Amino acid sequence: MPVSTVSIAVGQWFTTGDAVRWWFDSGSFALDFAYTGPIGGLRADELLHAPDDLTQWLHERFPVAVGAARSRDLFDAIALRDAISRMALAASRDEALRAADIDLVNLYAATPDIPPSLAGGMMQAGRSVQTVPQALSTIARDAVDLFSPANAERIRCCSSDDCDVVYLDTSRAASRRWCSMQRCGNRAKVRAHRARKAVRVAA
Ligand SMILES: [Zn+2]
């Protein structure tokens, strides 16, 4: 039973080498955050160069107002994000997670997060603008959920030979194979179709 937290949409657009824009549903908000850095070959470099980059990402992804990030926040965010990235890669390879990374996620998760709230009331409960540390706590708490034993078999790498994208399979049957049907799934279908055709022609 996951305890209620602020509700955040998962998934983001990517434009990769072939200049095709495609939607990547990582299955997890914490994983979405991991993809602000170089993980899984989707982004060759760092997205969070300056505190303003972090401010913008949080602004785009959180449904509530979050204050401006400072240098210290950026430092914390990247430390948390890189721990989540290492853990996701390890989990996708069925390797043990590093205790130091687990400690880091737990540390951020132990601080106050962005509280959930119901619409329709008459008063503002708590602050009207949330802080960056609260946002990082929300991300860390989502990572606690992501790396819970229930998801152990569901953190996987895309089945395509030339793709290293890691995702959380949230499908009911745990049958997701691709980072995206549009990207790797269709390519695999085309290849399988060509292979079948080649066999028929040879026969
Ligand atoms: Zn893929």
PDB file of C-alpha atoms and ligand atoms in Angstrom:
ATOM      1  CA  MET A   1       0.000   0.000   0.000  1.00  0.00           C
ATOM      2  CA  PRO A   2       1.866   3.085  -1.177  1.00  0.00           C
ATOM      3  CA  VAL A   3       1.056   5.993   1.099  1.00  0.00           C
ATOM      4  CA  SER A   4      -0.303   9.012  -0.739  1.00  0.00           C
ATOM      5  CA  THR A   5       2.131  11.567  -2.045  1.00  0.00           C
ATOM      6  CA  VAL A   6       1.764  14.428  -4.495  1.00  0.00           C
ATOM      7  CA  SER A   7       0.605  12.997  -7.822  1.00  0.00           C
ATOM      8  CA  ILE A   8       3.008  13.490 -10.745  1.00  0.00           C
ATOM      9  CA  ALA A   9       2.665  12.370 -14.366  1.00  0.00           C
ATOM     10  CA  VAL A  10       5.352   9.990 -15.641  1.00  0.00           C
ATOM     11  CA  GLY A  11       7.021  10.021 -19.055  1.00  0.00           C
ATOM     12  CA  GLN A  12       8.778  12.530 -21.274  1.00  0.00           C
ATOM     13  CA  TRP A  13       9.625  13.307 -24.906  1.00  0.00           C
ATOM     14  CA  PHE A  14      13.044  12.481 -26.306  1.00  0.00           C
ATOM     15  CA  THR A  15      14.756  13.294 -29.573  1.00  0.00           C
ATOM     16  CA  THR A  16      17.566  10.858 -30.185  1.00  0.00           C
ATOM     17  CA  GLY A  17      20.222  10.380 -32.889  1.00  0.00           C
ATOM     18  CA  ASP A  18      17.793   9.658 -35.720  1.00  0.00           C
ATOM     19  CA  ALA A  19      16.082  13.025 -35.007  1.00  0.00           C
ATOM     20  CA  VAL A  20      12.805  11.230 -34.306  1.00  0.00           C
ATOM     21  CA  ARG A  21      10.801  12.613 -31.426  1.00  0.00           C
ATOM     22  CA  TRP A  22       9.369   9.825 -29.304  1.00  0.00           C
ATOM     23  CA  TRP A  23       7.591   9.450 -25.991  1.00  0.00           C
ATOM     24  CA  PHE A  24       9.458   7.543 -23.332  1.00  0.00           C
ATOM     25  CA  ASP A  25       7.348   6.234 -20.464  1.00  0.00           C
ATOM     26  CA  SER A  26      10.022   5.152 -17.982  1.00  0.00           C
ATOM     27  CA  GLY A  27       7.283   3.847 -15.667  1.00  0.00           C
ATOM     28  CA  SER A  28       8.642   5.855 -12.724  1.00  0.00           C
ATOM     29  CA  PHE A  29       9.064   9.512 -11.854  1.00  0.00           C
ATOM     30  CA  ALA A  30      12.392   8.775 -10.131  1.00  0.00           C
ATOM     31  CA  LEU A  31      13.597   7.158 -13.360  1.00  0.00           C
ATOM     32  CA  ASP A  32      12.407  10.151 -15.361  1.00  0.00           C
ATOM     33  CA  PHE A  33      14.665  12.220 -13.133  1.00  0.00           C
ATOM     34  CA  ALA A  34      17.565   9.800 -13.743  1.00  0.00           C
ATOM     35  CA  TYR A  35      17.229  10.590 -17.449  1.00  0.00           C
ATOM     36  CA  THR A  36      18.321  14.191 -16.902  1.00  0.00           C
ATOM     37  CA  GLY A  37      21.827  12.689 -16.986  1.00  0.00           C
ATOM     38  CA  PRO A  38      23.703  10.285 -19.230  1.00  0.00           C
ATOM     39  CA  ILE A  39      22.026   6.943 -18.546  1.00  0.00           C
ATOM     40  CA  GLY A  40      20.858   4.333 -21.032  1.00  0.00           C
ATOM     41  CA  GLY A  41      22.374   6.162 -24.006  1.00  0.00           C
ATOM     42  CA  LEU A  42      19.400   8.506 -24.447  1.00  0.00           C
ATOM     43  CA  ARG A  43      21.287  11.638 -23.538  1.00  0.00           C
ATOM     44  CA  ALA A  44      24.962  11.952 -24.283  1.00  0.00           C
ATOM     45  CA  ASP A  45      25.536  14.675 -21.746  1.00  0.00           C
ATOM     46  CA  GLU A  46      24.302  16.424 -18.648  1.00  0.00           C
ATOM     47  CA  LEU A  47      20.995  18.300 -18.732  1.00  0.00           C
ATOM     48  CA  LEU A  48      21.462  19.952 -15.335  1.00  0.00           C
ATOM     49  CA  HIS A  49      24.407  22.295 -15.875  1.00  0.00           C
ATOM     50  CA  ALA A  50      23.249  25.153 -13.684  1.00  0.00           C
ATOM     51  CA  PRO A  51      20.733  25.658 -10.849  1.00  0.00           C
ATOM     52  CA  ASP A  52      18.348  27.245 -13.385  1.00  0.00           C
ATOM     53  CA  ASP A  53      18.242  23.960 -15.334  1.00  0.00           C
ATOM     54  CA  LEU A  54      17.088  22.176 -12.184  1.00  0.00           C
ATOM     55  CA  THR A  55      14.546  24.917 -11.442  1.00  0.00           C
ATOM     56  CA  GLN A  56      13.128  24.526 -14.939  1.00  0.00           C
ATOM     57  CA  TRP A  57      12.915  20.720 -14.760  1.00  0.00           C
ATOM     58  CA  LEU A  58      11.128  20.844 -11.407  1.00  0.00           C
ATOM     59  CA  HIS A  59       8.848  23.596 -12.709  1.00  0.00           C
ATOM     60  CA  GLU A  60       7.892  21.484 -15.733  1.00  0.00           C
ATOM     61  CA  ARG A  61       7.351  18.258 -13.836  1.00  0.00           C
ATOM     62  CA  PHE A  62       5.772  19.180 -10.498  1.00  0.00           C
ATOM     63  CA  PRO A  63       2.092  20.132 -10.386  1.00  0.00           C
ATOM     64  CA  VAL A  64       2.822  22.661  -7.609  1.00  0.00           C
ATOM     65  CA  ALA A  65       5.046  25.730  -7.415  1.00  0.00           C
ATOM     66  CA  VAL A  66       8.636  24.936  -6.416  1.00  0.00           C
ATOM     67  CA  GLY A  67      11.105  27.701  -5.520  1.00  0.00           C
ATOM     68  CA  ALA A  68      14.296  28.478  -7.429  1.00  0.00           C
ATOM     69  CA  ALA A  69      17.199  26.070  -7.040  1.00  0.00           C
ATOM     70  CA  ARG A  70      20.536  27.205  -5.635  1.00  0.00           C
ATOM     71  CA  SER A  71      24.009  25.728  -6.229  1.00  0.00           C
ATOM     72  CA  ARG A  72      23.704  23.572  -3.135  1.00  0.00           C
ATOM     73  CA  ASP A  73      20.378  22.168  -4.430  1.00  0.00           C
ATOM     74  CA  LEU A  74      21.946  21.331  -7.778  1.00  0.00           C
ATOM     75  CA  PHE A  75      24.772  19.496  -6.017  1.00  0.00           C
ATOM     76  CA  ASP A  76      22.244  17.504  -3.946  1.00  0.00           C
ATOM     77  CA  ALA A  77      20.011  16.794  -6.945  1.00  0.00           C
ATOM     78  CA  ILE A  78      22.863  15.394  -9.014  1.00  0.00           C
ATOM     79  CA  ALA A  79      24.092  13.239  -6.124  1.00  0.00           C
ATOM     80  CA  LEU A  80      20.590  11.815  -5.672  1.00  0.00           C
ATOM     81  CA  ARG A  81      20.051  11.393  -9.405  1.00  0.00           C
ATOM     82  CA  ASP A  82      23.352   9.602  -9.978  1.00  0.00           C
ATOM     83  CA  ALA A  83      22.587   7.213  -7.103  1.00  0.00           C
ATOM     84  CA  ILE A  84      19.190   6.437  -8.677  1.00  0.00           C
ATOM     85  CA  SER A  85      20.874   5.911 -12.082  1.00  0.00           C
ATOM     86  CA  ARG A  86      23.453   3.482 -10.673  1.00  0.00           C
ATOM     87  CA  MET A  87      20.757   1.599  -8.783  1.00  0.00           C
ATOM     88  CA  ALA A  88      18.530   1.359 -11.867  1.00  0.00           C
ATOM     89  CA  LEU A  89      21.370   0.013 -14.019  1.00  0.00           C
ATOM     90  CA  ALA A  90      22.348  -2.491 -11.311  1.00  0.00           C
ATOM     91  CA  ALA A  91      18.726  -3.604 -10.845  1.00  0.00           C
ATOM     92  CA  SER A  92      18.261  -4.072 -14.606  1.00  0.00           C
ATOM     93  CA  ARG A  93      21.314  -6.366 -14.624  1.00  0.00           C
ATOM     94  CA  ASP A  94      20.168  -8.253 -11.506  1.00  0.00           C
ATOM     95  CA  GLU A  95      23.205  -6.940  -9.643  1.00  0.00           C
ATOM     96  CA  ALA A  96      23.187  -5.935  -5.971  1.00  0.00           C
ATOM     97  CA  LEU A  97      22.518  -2.261  -5.228  1.00  0.00           C
ATOM     98  CA  ARG A  98      25.361  -0.375  -3.552  1.00  0.00           C
ATOM     99  CA  ALA A  99      24.720   0.281   0.134  1.00  0.00           C
ATOM    100  CA  ALA A 100      26.085   3.828  -0.242  1.00  0.00           C
ATOM    101  CA  ASP A 101      23.486   4.570  -2.949  1.00  0.00           C
ATOM    102  CA  ILE A 102      20.689   3.108  -0.823  1.00  0.00           C
ATOM    103  CA  ASP A 103      21.849   5.281   2.093  1.00  0.00           C
ATOM    104  CA  LEU A 104      21.744   8.383  -0.090  1.00  0.00           C
ATOM    105  CA  VAL A 105      18.204   7.718  -1.313  1.00  0.00           C
ATOM    106  CA  ASN A 106      17.075   6.959   2.245  1.00  0.00           C
ATOM    107  CA  LEU A 107      18.688  10.177   3.483  1.00  0.00           C
ATOM    108  CA  TYR A 108      16.730  12.359   1.045  1.00  0.00           C
ATOM    109  CA  ALA A 109      13.537  10.353   1.592  1.00  0.00           C
ATOM    110  CA  ALA A 110      13.808  11.020   5.334  1.00  0.00           C
ATOM    111  CA  THR A 111      13.334  14.781   4.895  1.00  0.00           C
ATOM    112  CA  PRO A 112       9.927  16.477   4.418  1.00  0.00           C
ATOM    113  CA  ASP A 113       8.480  15.990   0.923  1.00  0.00           C
ATOM    114  CA  ILE A 114       5.857  17.916  -1.033  1.00  0.00           C
ATOM    115  CA  PRO A 115       2.590  17.094   0.717  1.00  0.00           C
ATOM    116  CA  PRO A 116      -0.411  15.767  -1.177  1.00  0.00           C
ATOM    117  CA  SER A 117      -3.566  17.870  -1.053  1.00  0.00           C
ATOM    118  CA  LEU A 118      -7.181  17.797  -2.134  1.00  0.00           C
ATOM    119  CA  ALA A 119      -8.568  20.467  -4.444  1.00  0.00           C
ATOM    120  CA  GLY A 120     -11.714  22.335  -3.425  1.00  0.00           C
ATOM    121  CA  GLY A 121     -10.797  23.632   0.026  1.00  0.00           C
ATOM    122  CA  MET A 122     -10.811  27.274   1.128  1.00  0.00           C
ATOM    123  CA  MET A 123      -7.426  27.586   2.791  1.00  0.00           C
ATOM    124  CA  GLN A 124      -3.783  27.174   1.831  1.00  0.00           C
ATOM    125  CA  ALA A 125      -2.306  24.432   4.015  1.00  0.00           C
ATOM    126  CA  GLY A 126       1.434  24.834   4.535  1.00  0.00           C
ATOM    127  CA  ARG A 127       3.555  26.936   2.223  1.00  0.00           C
ATOM    128  CA  SER A 128       2.297  28.084  -1.174  1.00  0.00           C
ATOM    129  CA  VAL A 129       5.701  27.590  -2.801  1.00  0.00           C
ATOM    130  CA  GLN A 130       7.482  24.325  -2.051  1.00  0.00           C
ATOM    131  CA  THR A 131      11.251  24.119  -1.629  1.00  0.00           C
ATOM    132  CA  VAL A 132      13.729  22.263  -3.835  1.00  0.00           C
ATOM    133  CA  PRO A 133      14.753  19.962  -0.916  1.00  0.00           C
ATOM    134  CA  GLN A 134      11.076  18.983  -0.572  1.00  0.00           C
ATOM    135  CA  ALA A 135      10.957  18.176  -4.306  1.00  0.00           C
ATOM    136  CA  LEU A 136      14.117  16.068  -3.975  1.00  0.00           C
ATOM    137  CA  SER A 137      12.518  14.243  -1.052  1.00  0.00           C
ATOM    138  CA  THR A 138       9.486  13.442  -3.214  1.00  0.00           C
ATOM    139  CA  ILE A 139      11.816  12.070  -5.907  1.00  0.00           C
ATOM    140  CA  ALA A 140      13.726  10.026  -3.290  1.00  0.00           C
ATOM    141  CA  ARG A 141      10.491   8.602  -1.873  1.00  0.00           C
ATOM    142  CA  ASP A 142       9.499   7.603  -5.378  1.00  0.00           C
ATOM    143  CA  ALA A 143      12.889   5.894  -5.699  1.00  0.00           C
ATOM    144  CA  VAL A 144      12.188   3.964  -2.479  1.00  0.00           C
ATOM    145  CA  ASP A 145       9.044   2.714  -4.170  1.00  0.00           C
ATOM    146  CA  LEU A 146      10.885   2.034  -7.448  1.00  0.00           C
ATOM    147  CA  PHE A 147      13.521  -0.150  -5.789  1.00  0.00           C
ATOM    148  CA  SER A 148      11.145  -1.958  -3.453  1.00  0.00           C
ATOM    149  CA  PRO A 149      11.223  -5.789  -3.606  1.00  0.00           C
ATOM    150  CA  ALA A 150       7.858  -5.758  -5.418  1.00  0.00           C
ATOM    151  CA  ASN A 151       9.578  -4.226  -8.465  1.00  0.00           C
ATOM    152  CA  ALA A 152      12.705  -6.403  -8.399  1.00  0.00           C
ATOM    153  CA  GLU A 153      11.809  -8.263 -11.615  1.00  0.00           C
ATOM    154  CA  ARG A 154      10.259  -5.240 -13.275  1.00  0.00           C
ATOM    155  CA  ILE A 155      13.272  -2.952 -13.676  1.00  0.00           C
ATOM    156  CA  ARG A 156      14.566  -4.001 -17.050  1.00  0.00           C
ATOM    157  CA  CYS A 157      16.674  -3.013 -20.018  1.00  0.00           C
ATOM    158  CA  CYS A 158      15.090  -2.665 -23.473  1.00  0.00           C
ATOM    159  CA  SER A 159      15.170  -5.975 -25.398  1.00  0.00           C
ATOM    160  CA  SER A 160      16.669  -4.367 -28.495  1.00  0.00           C
ATOM    161  CA  ASP A 161      20.331  -5.391 -28.958  1.00  0.00           C
ATOM    162  CA  ASP A 162      21.484  -1.835 -29.587  1.00  0.00           C
ATOM    163  CA  CYS A 163      19.472  -0.108 -26.860  1.00  0.00           C
ATOM    164  CA  ASP A 164      20.432   0.316 -23.195  1.00  0.00           C
ATOM    165  CA  VAL A 165      17.353   2.147 -21.966  1.00  0.00           C
ATOM    166  CA  VAL A 166      16.177   1.063 -18.513  1.00  0.00           C
ATOM    167  CA  TYR A 167      12.515   1.239 -17.525  1.00  0.00           C
ATOM    168  CA  LEU A 168      10.086   0.029 -14.897  1.00  0.00           C
ATOM    169  CA  ASP A 169       7.585  -2.383 -16.390  1.00  0.00           C
ATOM    170  CA  THR A 170       4.220  -1.341 -14.963  1.00  0.00           C
ATOM    171  CA  SER A 171       2.169  -3.512 -17.326  1.00  0.00           C
ATOM    172  CA  ARG A 172      -0.242  -5.874 -15.615  1.00  0.00           C
ATOM    173  CA  ALA A 173       1.298  -8.981 -17.156  1.00  0.00           C
ATOM    174  CA  ALA A 174       4.887  -7.696 -16.693  1.00  0.00           C
ATOM    175  CA  SER A 175       5.342  -8.271 -20.425  1.00  0.00           C
ATOM    176  CA  ARG A 176       6.843  -4.978 -21.602  1.00  0.00           C
ATOM    177  CA  ARG A 177       9.934  -5.576 -23.748  1.00  0.00           C
ATOM    178  CA  TRP A 178      10.817  -2.233 -25.272  1.00  0.00           C
ATOM    179  CA  CYS A 179      11.791   1.251 -24.175  1.00  0.00           C
ATOM    180  CA  SER A 180       9.104   2.332 -26.614  1.00  0.00           C
ATOM    181  CA  MET A 181       6.999   0.466 -29.173  1.00  0.00           C
ATOM    182  CA  GLN A 182       7.410   3.433 -31.499  1.00  0.00           C
ATOM    183  CA  ARG A 183      11.201   3.299 -31.283  1.00  0.00           C
ATOM    184  CA  CYS A 184      12.632  -0.191 -30.636  1.00  0.00           C
ATOM    185  CA  GLY A 185       9.427  -2.277 -30.755  1.00  0.00           C
ATOM    186  CA  ASN A 186       8.637  -1.372 -34.360  1.00  0.00           C
ATOM    187  CA  ARG A 187      12.240  -1.806 -35.469  1.00  0.00           C
ATOM    188  CA  ALA A 188      12.224  -5.317 -33.999  1.00  0.00           C
ATOM    189  CA  LYS A 189       8.901  -6.081 -35.717  1.00  0.00           C
ATOM    190  CA  VAL A 190      10.294  -4.951 -39.083  1.00  0.00           C
ATOM    191  CA  ARG A 191      13.420  -7.057 -38.579  1.00  0.00           C
ATOM    192  CA  ALA A 192      11.389 -10.139 -37.597  1.00  0.00           C
ATOM    193  CA  HIS A 193       9.134  -9.619 -40.625  1.00  0.00           C
ATOM    194  CA  ARG A 194      12.148  -9.374 -42.965  1.00  0.00           C
ATOM    195  CA  ALA A 195      13.701 -12.484 -41.412  1.00  0.00           C
ATOM    196  CA  ARG A 196      10.493 -14.473 -41.918  1.00  0.00           C
ATOM    197  CA  LYS A 197      10.283 -13.260 -45.517  1.00  0.00           C
ATOM    198  CA  ALA A 198      13.933 -14.256 -46.153  1.00  0.00           C
ATOM    199  CA  VAL A 199      13.217 -17.734 -44.810  1.00  0.00           C
ATOM    200  CA  ARG A 200      10.175 -18.059 -47.118  1.00  0.00           C
ATOM    201  CA  VAL A 201      12.170 -16.889 -50.140  1.00  0.00           C
ATOM    202  CA  ALA A 202      14.997 -19.309 -49.307  1.00  0.00           C
ATOM    203  CA  ALA A 203      12.488 -22.123 -48.940  1.00  0.00           C
TER     204      ALA A 203
HETATM  205 ZN    ZN B   1      14.957   0.489 -26.781  1.00  0.00          ZN
END
